[in-house]
Short mmCIF file of C-alpha atoms in Angstrom, two decimals:
data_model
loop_
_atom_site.label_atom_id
_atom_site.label_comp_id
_atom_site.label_asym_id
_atom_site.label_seq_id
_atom_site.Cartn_x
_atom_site.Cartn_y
_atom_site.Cartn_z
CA UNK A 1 50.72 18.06 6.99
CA UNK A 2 47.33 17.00 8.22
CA UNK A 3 46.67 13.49 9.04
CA UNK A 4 43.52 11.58 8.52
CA UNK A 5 42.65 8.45 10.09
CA UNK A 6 40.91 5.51 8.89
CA UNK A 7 40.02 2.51 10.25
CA UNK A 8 37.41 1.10 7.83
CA UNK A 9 37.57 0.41 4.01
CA UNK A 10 34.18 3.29 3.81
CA UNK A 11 36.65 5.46 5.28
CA UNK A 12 39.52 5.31 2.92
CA UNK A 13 37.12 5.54 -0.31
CA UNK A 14 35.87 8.84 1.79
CA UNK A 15 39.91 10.03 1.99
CA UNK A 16 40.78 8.94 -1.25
CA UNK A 17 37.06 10.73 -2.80
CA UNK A 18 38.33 14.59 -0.90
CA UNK A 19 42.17 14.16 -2.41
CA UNK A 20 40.44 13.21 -5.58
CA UNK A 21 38.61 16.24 -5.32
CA UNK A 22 41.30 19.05 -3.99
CA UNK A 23 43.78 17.36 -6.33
CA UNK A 24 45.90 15.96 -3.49
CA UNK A 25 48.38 13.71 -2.60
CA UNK A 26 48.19 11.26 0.43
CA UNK A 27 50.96 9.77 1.81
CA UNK A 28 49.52 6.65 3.51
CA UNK A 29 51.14 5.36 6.42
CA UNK A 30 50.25 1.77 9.14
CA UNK A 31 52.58 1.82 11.58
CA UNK A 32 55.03 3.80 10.26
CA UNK A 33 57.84 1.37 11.17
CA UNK A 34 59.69 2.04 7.31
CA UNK A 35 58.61 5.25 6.66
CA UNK A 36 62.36 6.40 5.91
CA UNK A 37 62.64 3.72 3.40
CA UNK A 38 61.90 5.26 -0.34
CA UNK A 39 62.81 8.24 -2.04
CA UNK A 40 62.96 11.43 0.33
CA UNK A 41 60.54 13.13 -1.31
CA UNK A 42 58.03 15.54 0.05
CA UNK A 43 53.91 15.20 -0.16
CA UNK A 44 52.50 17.97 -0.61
CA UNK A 45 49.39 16.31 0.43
CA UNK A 46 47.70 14.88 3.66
CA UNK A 47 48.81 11.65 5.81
CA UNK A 48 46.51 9.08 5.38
CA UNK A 49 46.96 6.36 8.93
CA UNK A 50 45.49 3.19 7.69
CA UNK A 51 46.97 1.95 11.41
CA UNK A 52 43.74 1.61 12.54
CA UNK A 53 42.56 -1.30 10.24
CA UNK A 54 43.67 -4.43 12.08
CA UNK A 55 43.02 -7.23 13.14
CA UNK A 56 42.56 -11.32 12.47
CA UNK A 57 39.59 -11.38 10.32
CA UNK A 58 39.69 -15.58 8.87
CA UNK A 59 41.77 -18.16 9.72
CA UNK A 60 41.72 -21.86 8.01
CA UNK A 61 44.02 -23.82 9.70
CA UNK A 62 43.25 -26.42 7.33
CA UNK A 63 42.98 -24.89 4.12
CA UNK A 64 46.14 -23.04 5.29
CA UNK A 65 44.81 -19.57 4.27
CA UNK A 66 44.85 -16.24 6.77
CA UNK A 67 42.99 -13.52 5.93
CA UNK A 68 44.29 -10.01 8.15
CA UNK A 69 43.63 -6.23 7.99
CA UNK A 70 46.75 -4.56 6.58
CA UNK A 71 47.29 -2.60 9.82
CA UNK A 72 47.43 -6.02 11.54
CA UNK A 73 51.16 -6.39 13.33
CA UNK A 74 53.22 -8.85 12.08
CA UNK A 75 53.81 -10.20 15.38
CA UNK A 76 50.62 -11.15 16.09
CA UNK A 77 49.83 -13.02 12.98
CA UNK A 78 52.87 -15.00 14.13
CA UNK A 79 51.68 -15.60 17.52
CA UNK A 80 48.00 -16.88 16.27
CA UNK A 81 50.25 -19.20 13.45
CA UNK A 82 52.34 -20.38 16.15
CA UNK A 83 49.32 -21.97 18.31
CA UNK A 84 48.44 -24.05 14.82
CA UNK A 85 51.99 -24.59 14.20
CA UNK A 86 51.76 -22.85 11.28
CA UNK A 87 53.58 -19.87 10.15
CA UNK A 88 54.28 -17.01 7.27
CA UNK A 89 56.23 -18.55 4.74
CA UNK A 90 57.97 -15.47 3.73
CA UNK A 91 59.04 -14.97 6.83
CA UNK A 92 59.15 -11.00 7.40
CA UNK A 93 61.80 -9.42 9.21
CA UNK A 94 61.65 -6.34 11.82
CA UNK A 95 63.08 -3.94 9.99
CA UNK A 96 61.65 -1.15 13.25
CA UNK A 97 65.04 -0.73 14.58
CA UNK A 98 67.35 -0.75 11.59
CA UNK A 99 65.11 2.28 10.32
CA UNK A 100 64.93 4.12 13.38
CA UNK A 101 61.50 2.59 15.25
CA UNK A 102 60.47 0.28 17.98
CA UNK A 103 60.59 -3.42 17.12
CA UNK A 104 57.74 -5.46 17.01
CA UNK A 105 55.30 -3.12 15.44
CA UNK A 106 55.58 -4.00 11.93
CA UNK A 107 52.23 -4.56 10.33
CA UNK A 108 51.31 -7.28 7.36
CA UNK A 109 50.67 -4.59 5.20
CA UNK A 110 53.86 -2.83 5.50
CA UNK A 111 55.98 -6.11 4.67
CA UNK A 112 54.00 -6.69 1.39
CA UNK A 113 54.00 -3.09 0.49
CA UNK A 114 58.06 -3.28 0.88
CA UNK A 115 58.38 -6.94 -0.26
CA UNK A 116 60.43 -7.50 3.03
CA UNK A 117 61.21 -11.20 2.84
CA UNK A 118 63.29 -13.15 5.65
CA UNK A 119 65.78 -15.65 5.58
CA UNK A 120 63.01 -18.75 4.80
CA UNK A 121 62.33 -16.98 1.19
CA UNK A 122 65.34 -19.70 -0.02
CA UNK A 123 62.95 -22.38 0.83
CA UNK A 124 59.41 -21.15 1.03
CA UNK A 125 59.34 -18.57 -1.83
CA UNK A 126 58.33 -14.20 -1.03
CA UNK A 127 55.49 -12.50 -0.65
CA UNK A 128 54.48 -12.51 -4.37
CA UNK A 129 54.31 -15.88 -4.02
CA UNK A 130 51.67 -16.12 -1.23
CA UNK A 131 49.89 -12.99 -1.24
CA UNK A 132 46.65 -15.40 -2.60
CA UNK A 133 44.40 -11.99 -2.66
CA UNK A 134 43.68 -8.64 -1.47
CA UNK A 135 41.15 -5.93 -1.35
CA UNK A 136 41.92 -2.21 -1.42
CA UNK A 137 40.78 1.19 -3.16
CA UNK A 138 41.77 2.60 -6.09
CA UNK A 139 42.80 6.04 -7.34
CA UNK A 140 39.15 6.41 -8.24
CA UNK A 141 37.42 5.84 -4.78
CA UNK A 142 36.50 2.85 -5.86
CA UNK A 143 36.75 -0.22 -3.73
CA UNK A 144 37.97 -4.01 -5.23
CA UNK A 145 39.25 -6.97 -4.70
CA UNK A 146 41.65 -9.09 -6.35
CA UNK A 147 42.64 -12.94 -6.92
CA UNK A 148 41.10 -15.59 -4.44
CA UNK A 149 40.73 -16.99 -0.94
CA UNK A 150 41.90 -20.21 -2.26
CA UNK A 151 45.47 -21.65 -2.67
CA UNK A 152 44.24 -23.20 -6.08
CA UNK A 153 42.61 -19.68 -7.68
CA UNK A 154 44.90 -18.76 -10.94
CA UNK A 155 42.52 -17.75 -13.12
CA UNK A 156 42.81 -14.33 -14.54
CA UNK A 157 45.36 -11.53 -13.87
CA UNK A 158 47.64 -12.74 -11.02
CA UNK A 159 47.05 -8.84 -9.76
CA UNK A 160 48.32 -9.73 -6.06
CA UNK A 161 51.64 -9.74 -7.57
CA UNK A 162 51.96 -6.26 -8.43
CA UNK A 163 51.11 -5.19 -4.86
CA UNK A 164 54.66 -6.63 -3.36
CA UNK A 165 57.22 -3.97 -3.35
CA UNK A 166 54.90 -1.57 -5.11
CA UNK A 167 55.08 0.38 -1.72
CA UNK A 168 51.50 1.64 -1.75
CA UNK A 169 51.90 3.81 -5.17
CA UNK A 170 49.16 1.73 -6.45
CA UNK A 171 46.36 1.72 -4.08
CA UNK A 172 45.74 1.24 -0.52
CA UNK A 173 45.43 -1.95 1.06
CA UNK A 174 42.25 -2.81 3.25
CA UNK A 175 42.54 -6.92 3.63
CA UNK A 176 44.90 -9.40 2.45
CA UNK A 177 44.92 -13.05 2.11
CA UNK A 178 48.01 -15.01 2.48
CA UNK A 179 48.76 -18.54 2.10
CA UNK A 180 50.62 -20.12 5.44
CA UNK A 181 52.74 -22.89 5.79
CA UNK A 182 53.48 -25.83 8.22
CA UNK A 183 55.96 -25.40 11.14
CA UNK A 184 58.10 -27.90 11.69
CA UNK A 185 58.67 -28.78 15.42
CA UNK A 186 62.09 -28.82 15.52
CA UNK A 187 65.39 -27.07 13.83
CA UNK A 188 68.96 -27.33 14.04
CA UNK A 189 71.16 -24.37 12.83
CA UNK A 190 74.64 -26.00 11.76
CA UNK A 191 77.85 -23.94 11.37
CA UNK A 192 80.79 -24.11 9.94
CA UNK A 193 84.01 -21.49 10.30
CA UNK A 194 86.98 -20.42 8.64
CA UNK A 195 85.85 -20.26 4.83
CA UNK A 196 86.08 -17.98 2.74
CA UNK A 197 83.70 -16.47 0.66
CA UNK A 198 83.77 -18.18 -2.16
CA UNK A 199 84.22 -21.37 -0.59
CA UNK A 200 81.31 -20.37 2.00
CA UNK A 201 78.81 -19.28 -0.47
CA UNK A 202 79.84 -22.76 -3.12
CA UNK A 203 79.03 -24.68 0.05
CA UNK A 204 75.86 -22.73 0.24
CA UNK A 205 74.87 -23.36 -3.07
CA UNK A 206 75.75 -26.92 -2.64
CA UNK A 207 73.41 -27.63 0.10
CA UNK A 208 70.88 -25.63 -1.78
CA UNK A 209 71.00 -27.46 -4.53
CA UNK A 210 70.31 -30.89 -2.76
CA UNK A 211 67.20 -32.42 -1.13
CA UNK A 212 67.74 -30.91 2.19
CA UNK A 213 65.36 -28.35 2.44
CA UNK A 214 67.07 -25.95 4.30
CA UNK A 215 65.22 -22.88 4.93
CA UNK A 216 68.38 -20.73 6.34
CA UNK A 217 71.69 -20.23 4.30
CA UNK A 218 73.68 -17.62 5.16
CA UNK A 219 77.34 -16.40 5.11
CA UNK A 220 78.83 -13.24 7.10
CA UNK A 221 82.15 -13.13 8.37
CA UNK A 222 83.62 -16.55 7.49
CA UNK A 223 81.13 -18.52 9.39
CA UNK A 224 78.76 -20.38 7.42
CA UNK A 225 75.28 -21.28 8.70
CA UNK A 226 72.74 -23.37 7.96
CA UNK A 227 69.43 -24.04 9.29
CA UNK A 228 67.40 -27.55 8.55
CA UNK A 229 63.84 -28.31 10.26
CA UNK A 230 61.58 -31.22 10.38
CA UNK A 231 60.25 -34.40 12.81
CA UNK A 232 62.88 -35.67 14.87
CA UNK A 233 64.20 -38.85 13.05
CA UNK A 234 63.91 -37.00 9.34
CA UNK A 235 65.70 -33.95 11.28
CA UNK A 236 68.70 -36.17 11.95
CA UNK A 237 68.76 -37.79 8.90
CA UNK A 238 69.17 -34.81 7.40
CA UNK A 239 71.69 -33.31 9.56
CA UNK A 240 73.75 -36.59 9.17
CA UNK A 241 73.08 -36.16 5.27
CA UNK A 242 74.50 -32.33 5.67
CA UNK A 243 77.90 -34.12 6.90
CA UNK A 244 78.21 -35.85 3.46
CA UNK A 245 78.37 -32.73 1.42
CA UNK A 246 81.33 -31.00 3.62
CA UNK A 247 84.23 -32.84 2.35
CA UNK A 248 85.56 -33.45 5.70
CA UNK A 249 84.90 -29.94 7.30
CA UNK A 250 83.16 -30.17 10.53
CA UNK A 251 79.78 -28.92 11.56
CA UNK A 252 78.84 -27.31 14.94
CA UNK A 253 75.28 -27.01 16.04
CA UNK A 254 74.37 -23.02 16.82
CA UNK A 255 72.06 -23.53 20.48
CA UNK A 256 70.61 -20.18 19.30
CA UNK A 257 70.65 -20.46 15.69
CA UNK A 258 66.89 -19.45 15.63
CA UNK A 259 67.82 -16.31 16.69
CA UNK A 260 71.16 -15.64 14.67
CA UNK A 261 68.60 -16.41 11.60
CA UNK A 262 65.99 -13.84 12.99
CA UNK A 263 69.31 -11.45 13.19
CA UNK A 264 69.79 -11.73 9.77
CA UNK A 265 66.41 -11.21 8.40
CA UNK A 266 66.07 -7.73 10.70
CA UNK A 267 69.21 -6.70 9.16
CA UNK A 268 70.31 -6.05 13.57
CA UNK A 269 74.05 -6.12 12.98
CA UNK A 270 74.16 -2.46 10.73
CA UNK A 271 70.99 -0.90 13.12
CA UNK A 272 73.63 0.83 15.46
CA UNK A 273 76.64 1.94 12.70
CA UNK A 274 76.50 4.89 10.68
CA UNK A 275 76.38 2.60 7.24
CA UNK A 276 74.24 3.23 4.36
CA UNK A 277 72.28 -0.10 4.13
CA UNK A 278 71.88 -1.95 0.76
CA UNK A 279 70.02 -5.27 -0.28
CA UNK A 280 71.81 -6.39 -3.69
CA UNK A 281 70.04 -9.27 -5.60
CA UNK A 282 72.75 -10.97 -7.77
CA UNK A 283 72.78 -14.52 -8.88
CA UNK A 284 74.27 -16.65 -6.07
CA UNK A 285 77.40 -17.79 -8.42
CA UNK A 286 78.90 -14.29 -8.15
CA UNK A 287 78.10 -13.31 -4.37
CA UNK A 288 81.52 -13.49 -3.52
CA UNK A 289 82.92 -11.63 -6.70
CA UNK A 290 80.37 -8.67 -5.86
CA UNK A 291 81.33 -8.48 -2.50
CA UNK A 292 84.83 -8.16 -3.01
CA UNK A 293 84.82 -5.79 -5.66
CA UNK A 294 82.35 -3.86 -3.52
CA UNK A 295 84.61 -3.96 -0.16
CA UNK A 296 82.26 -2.87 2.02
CA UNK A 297 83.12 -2.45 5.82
CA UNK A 298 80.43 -4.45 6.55
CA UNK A 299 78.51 -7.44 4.69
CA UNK A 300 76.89 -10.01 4.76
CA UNK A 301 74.82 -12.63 2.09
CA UNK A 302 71.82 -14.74 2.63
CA UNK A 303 69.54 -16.63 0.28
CA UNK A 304 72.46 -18.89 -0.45
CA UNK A 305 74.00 -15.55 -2.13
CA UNK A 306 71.21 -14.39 -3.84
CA UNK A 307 71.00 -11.90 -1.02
CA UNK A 308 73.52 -9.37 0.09
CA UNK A 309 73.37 -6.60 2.92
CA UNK A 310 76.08 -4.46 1.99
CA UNK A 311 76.49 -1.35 4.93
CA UNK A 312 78.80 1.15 2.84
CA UNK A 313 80.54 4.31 3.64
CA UNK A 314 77.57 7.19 3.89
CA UNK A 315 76.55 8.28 0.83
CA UNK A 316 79.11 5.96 -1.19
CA UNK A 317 77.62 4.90 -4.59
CA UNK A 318 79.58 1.80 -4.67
CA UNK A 319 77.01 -0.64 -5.02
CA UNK A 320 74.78 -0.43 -8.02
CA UNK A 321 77.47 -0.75 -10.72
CA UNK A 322 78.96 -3.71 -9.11
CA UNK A 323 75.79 -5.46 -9.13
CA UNK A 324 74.64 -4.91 -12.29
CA UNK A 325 77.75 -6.18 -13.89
CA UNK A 326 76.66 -9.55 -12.59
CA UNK A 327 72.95 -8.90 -13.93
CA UNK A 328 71.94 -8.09 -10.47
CA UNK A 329 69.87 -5.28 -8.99
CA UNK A 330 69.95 -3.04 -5.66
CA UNK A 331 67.57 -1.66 -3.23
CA UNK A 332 68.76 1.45 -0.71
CA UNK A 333 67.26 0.42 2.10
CA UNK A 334 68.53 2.83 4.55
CA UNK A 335 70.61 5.91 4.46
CA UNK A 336 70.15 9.85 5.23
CA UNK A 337 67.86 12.35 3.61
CA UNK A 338 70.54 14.00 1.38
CA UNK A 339 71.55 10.72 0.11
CA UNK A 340 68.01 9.07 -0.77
CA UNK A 341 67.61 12.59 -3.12
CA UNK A 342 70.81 12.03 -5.19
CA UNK A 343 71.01 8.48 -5.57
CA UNK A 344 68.46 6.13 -6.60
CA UNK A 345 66.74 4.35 -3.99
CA UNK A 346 65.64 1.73 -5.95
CA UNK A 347 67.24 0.16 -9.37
CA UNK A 348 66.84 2.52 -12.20
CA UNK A 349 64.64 1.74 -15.15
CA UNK A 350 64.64 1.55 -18.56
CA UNK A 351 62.75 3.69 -21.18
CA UNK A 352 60.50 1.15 -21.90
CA UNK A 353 60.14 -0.41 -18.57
CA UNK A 354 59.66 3.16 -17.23
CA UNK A 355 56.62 3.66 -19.43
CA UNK A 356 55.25 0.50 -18.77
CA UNK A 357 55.65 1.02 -14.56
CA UNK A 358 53.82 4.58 -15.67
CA UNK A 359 51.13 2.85 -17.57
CA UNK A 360 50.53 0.52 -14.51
CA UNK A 361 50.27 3.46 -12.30
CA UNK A 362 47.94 5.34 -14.26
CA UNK A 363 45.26 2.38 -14.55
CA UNK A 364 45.21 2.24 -10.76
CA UNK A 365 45.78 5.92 -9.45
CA UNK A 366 45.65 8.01 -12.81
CA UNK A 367 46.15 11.34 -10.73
CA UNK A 368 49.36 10.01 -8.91
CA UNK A 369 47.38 10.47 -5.41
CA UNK A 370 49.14 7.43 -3.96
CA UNK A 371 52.52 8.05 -2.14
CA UNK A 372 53.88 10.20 -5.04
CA UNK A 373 57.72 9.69 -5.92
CA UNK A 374 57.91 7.38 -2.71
CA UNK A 375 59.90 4.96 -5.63
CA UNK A 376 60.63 6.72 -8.84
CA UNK A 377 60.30 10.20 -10.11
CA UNK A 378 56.79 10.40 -11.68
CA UNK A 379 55.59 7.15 -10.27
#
């Protein structure tokens, strides 16, 4: 398939102009870290490597806003955040090595396009929630921009939103703006062992529920853990708070809880088994009744529940049904090519749903140029 690179936004109106023109299809790739992720479906098209538009190009420490090309790796936004003390509030994972690439290569656009939140969304909210605006091109050449440059901007069509998880069917990115957030300078990842899961994930939601804060809750294999950050004296008032709500079980600080929670959000414990992987969404009240009834080999829930990574037999269709008993949905996340065509990768819609996702599609790329089937047939 030929490939055409572009590294300015001029460039990608040129692209998108020519597919317009021969009638086709561009599957638009950055770094290419999640490129197995979607429907397998074939583009009968050209490659179109945004990779090339990167880079820092505003910062407002004070204003907390960061403006990046979408080709920009995630990495190094943190790195430039980190000498502010600031940081991405949705806190997106490395999913390179769970789908087959090198870590650290990840790009900003890629974790908006797949609405690939970490373990801090409990606290700090996802990408929908901070994406404050964007620029891109449409399925008409055209270039535009959406929402603001300001956290306080809400007038109008909060378009930004549609762009998370839409995994570039709607048009392609060529700058975001995202809202950052405050680092605290110190955090303390508790743990507790022996529970099981539905005492683990009622303690979750416990702590959750209080005025702790906690921006890590997770449960996977009987341990519970729980992360809490802030100044040094609120820190340890809140960890002695934390004590209060254990009836009695005891608490043991994780010296490398930072990275247990950065385990977690990569998804690193399925990236070397032959599992199918899964994210489930359920309500957090009936984490532990969907795992069970789902007995996968191996599992685990963040999010306080909300969350579950399910790694199931290959090709087992398991999953879905249990989760929408509980009013939940599912996301395939990884598993082979023969797979991804007979199952759906991502939750199923209804009639009128479906005609409304069409509808969407067609007022941004009306001849379906963008990444074609990538999420449903026809979208």
């Amino acid at each position: 398939m030929p490939t055409h690179s572009a590294s300015t936004e001029d460039e990608i109106v040129e692209a998108v102009m020519t597919a317009r023109e021969w009638r086709s299809p561009l599957e638009i790739v950055g770094a290419g870290t999640k490129q197995s992720f979607g429907r397998a479906v074939v583009t009968m098209g050209s490659v179109l490597d945004v990779s090339g538009l990167r880079g820092i190009l505003s910062y407002e420490p004070n204003e907390l806003i960061l403006t990046a090309a979408p080709g920009t790796p995630v990495a190094e936004i943190d790195a430039v955040l980190a000498e502010k003390g600031q940081r991405l509030g949705f806190d997106p994972p490395d999913w390179g090595p769970l789908l087959g690439a090198a870590p650290g290569l990840g790009t900003i656009g890629g974790a908006i396009s797949t609405d690939a939140n970490g373990p801090a969304r409990v606290r700090l909210g996802a990408a929908r929630d901070q994406l404050l605006g964007f620029r891109g091109v449409n399925g008409f050449g055209e270039a535009f921009k959406a929402g603001g440059k300001v956290v306080k901007n809400v007038t109008g069509f909060d378009v930004p939103k549609l762009m998370c998880g839409a995994m570039g069917t709607l048009c392609v990115l060529t700058e975001v703006t995202l809202r950052v957030f405050p680092r605290p300078p110190l955090s303390t990842v508790l743990a507790l062992r022996d529970l099981s899961p539905e005492d683990g994930f009622a303690l979750l939601r416990k702590v959750w529920s209080s005025p702790l804060d906690a921006t890590g809750l997770a449960y996977s294999q009987g341990r519970v853990l729980v992360r809490l950050e802030g100044e040094k004296a609120p820190l340890a008032e809140k960890c002695a708070m934390l004590r209060t709500l254990l009836d009695g079980r005891e608490a043991q600080e994780v010296p490398e809880g930072e990275i247990a929670f950065r385990a977690i959000g990569n998804g690193e414990v399925f990236a070397d088994t032959p599992y199918d992987v899964w994210r489930a969404f359920v309500p957090p009240a009936a984490a532990a009744q969907v795992a069970a009834e789902i007995e996968a080999p191996l599992w685990l829930g963040d999010w306080a529940g909300g969350l579950l990574w399910l790694g199931t037999l290959p090709g087992s269709d398991t999953v879905r049904a249990a989760v929408n008993r509980v009013g939940g949905h599912a996301v395939l996340l990884r598993a082979g090519e023969e797979t991804r065509e007979r199952l759906d990768v991502f939750e199923p819609q209804s009639a009128v749903r479906m005609a409304m996702t069409k509808s969407i599609k067609a007022a941004f790329d009306p001849l379906g140029l963008f990444n074609p089937g990538r999420m449903w047939d026809g979208v």
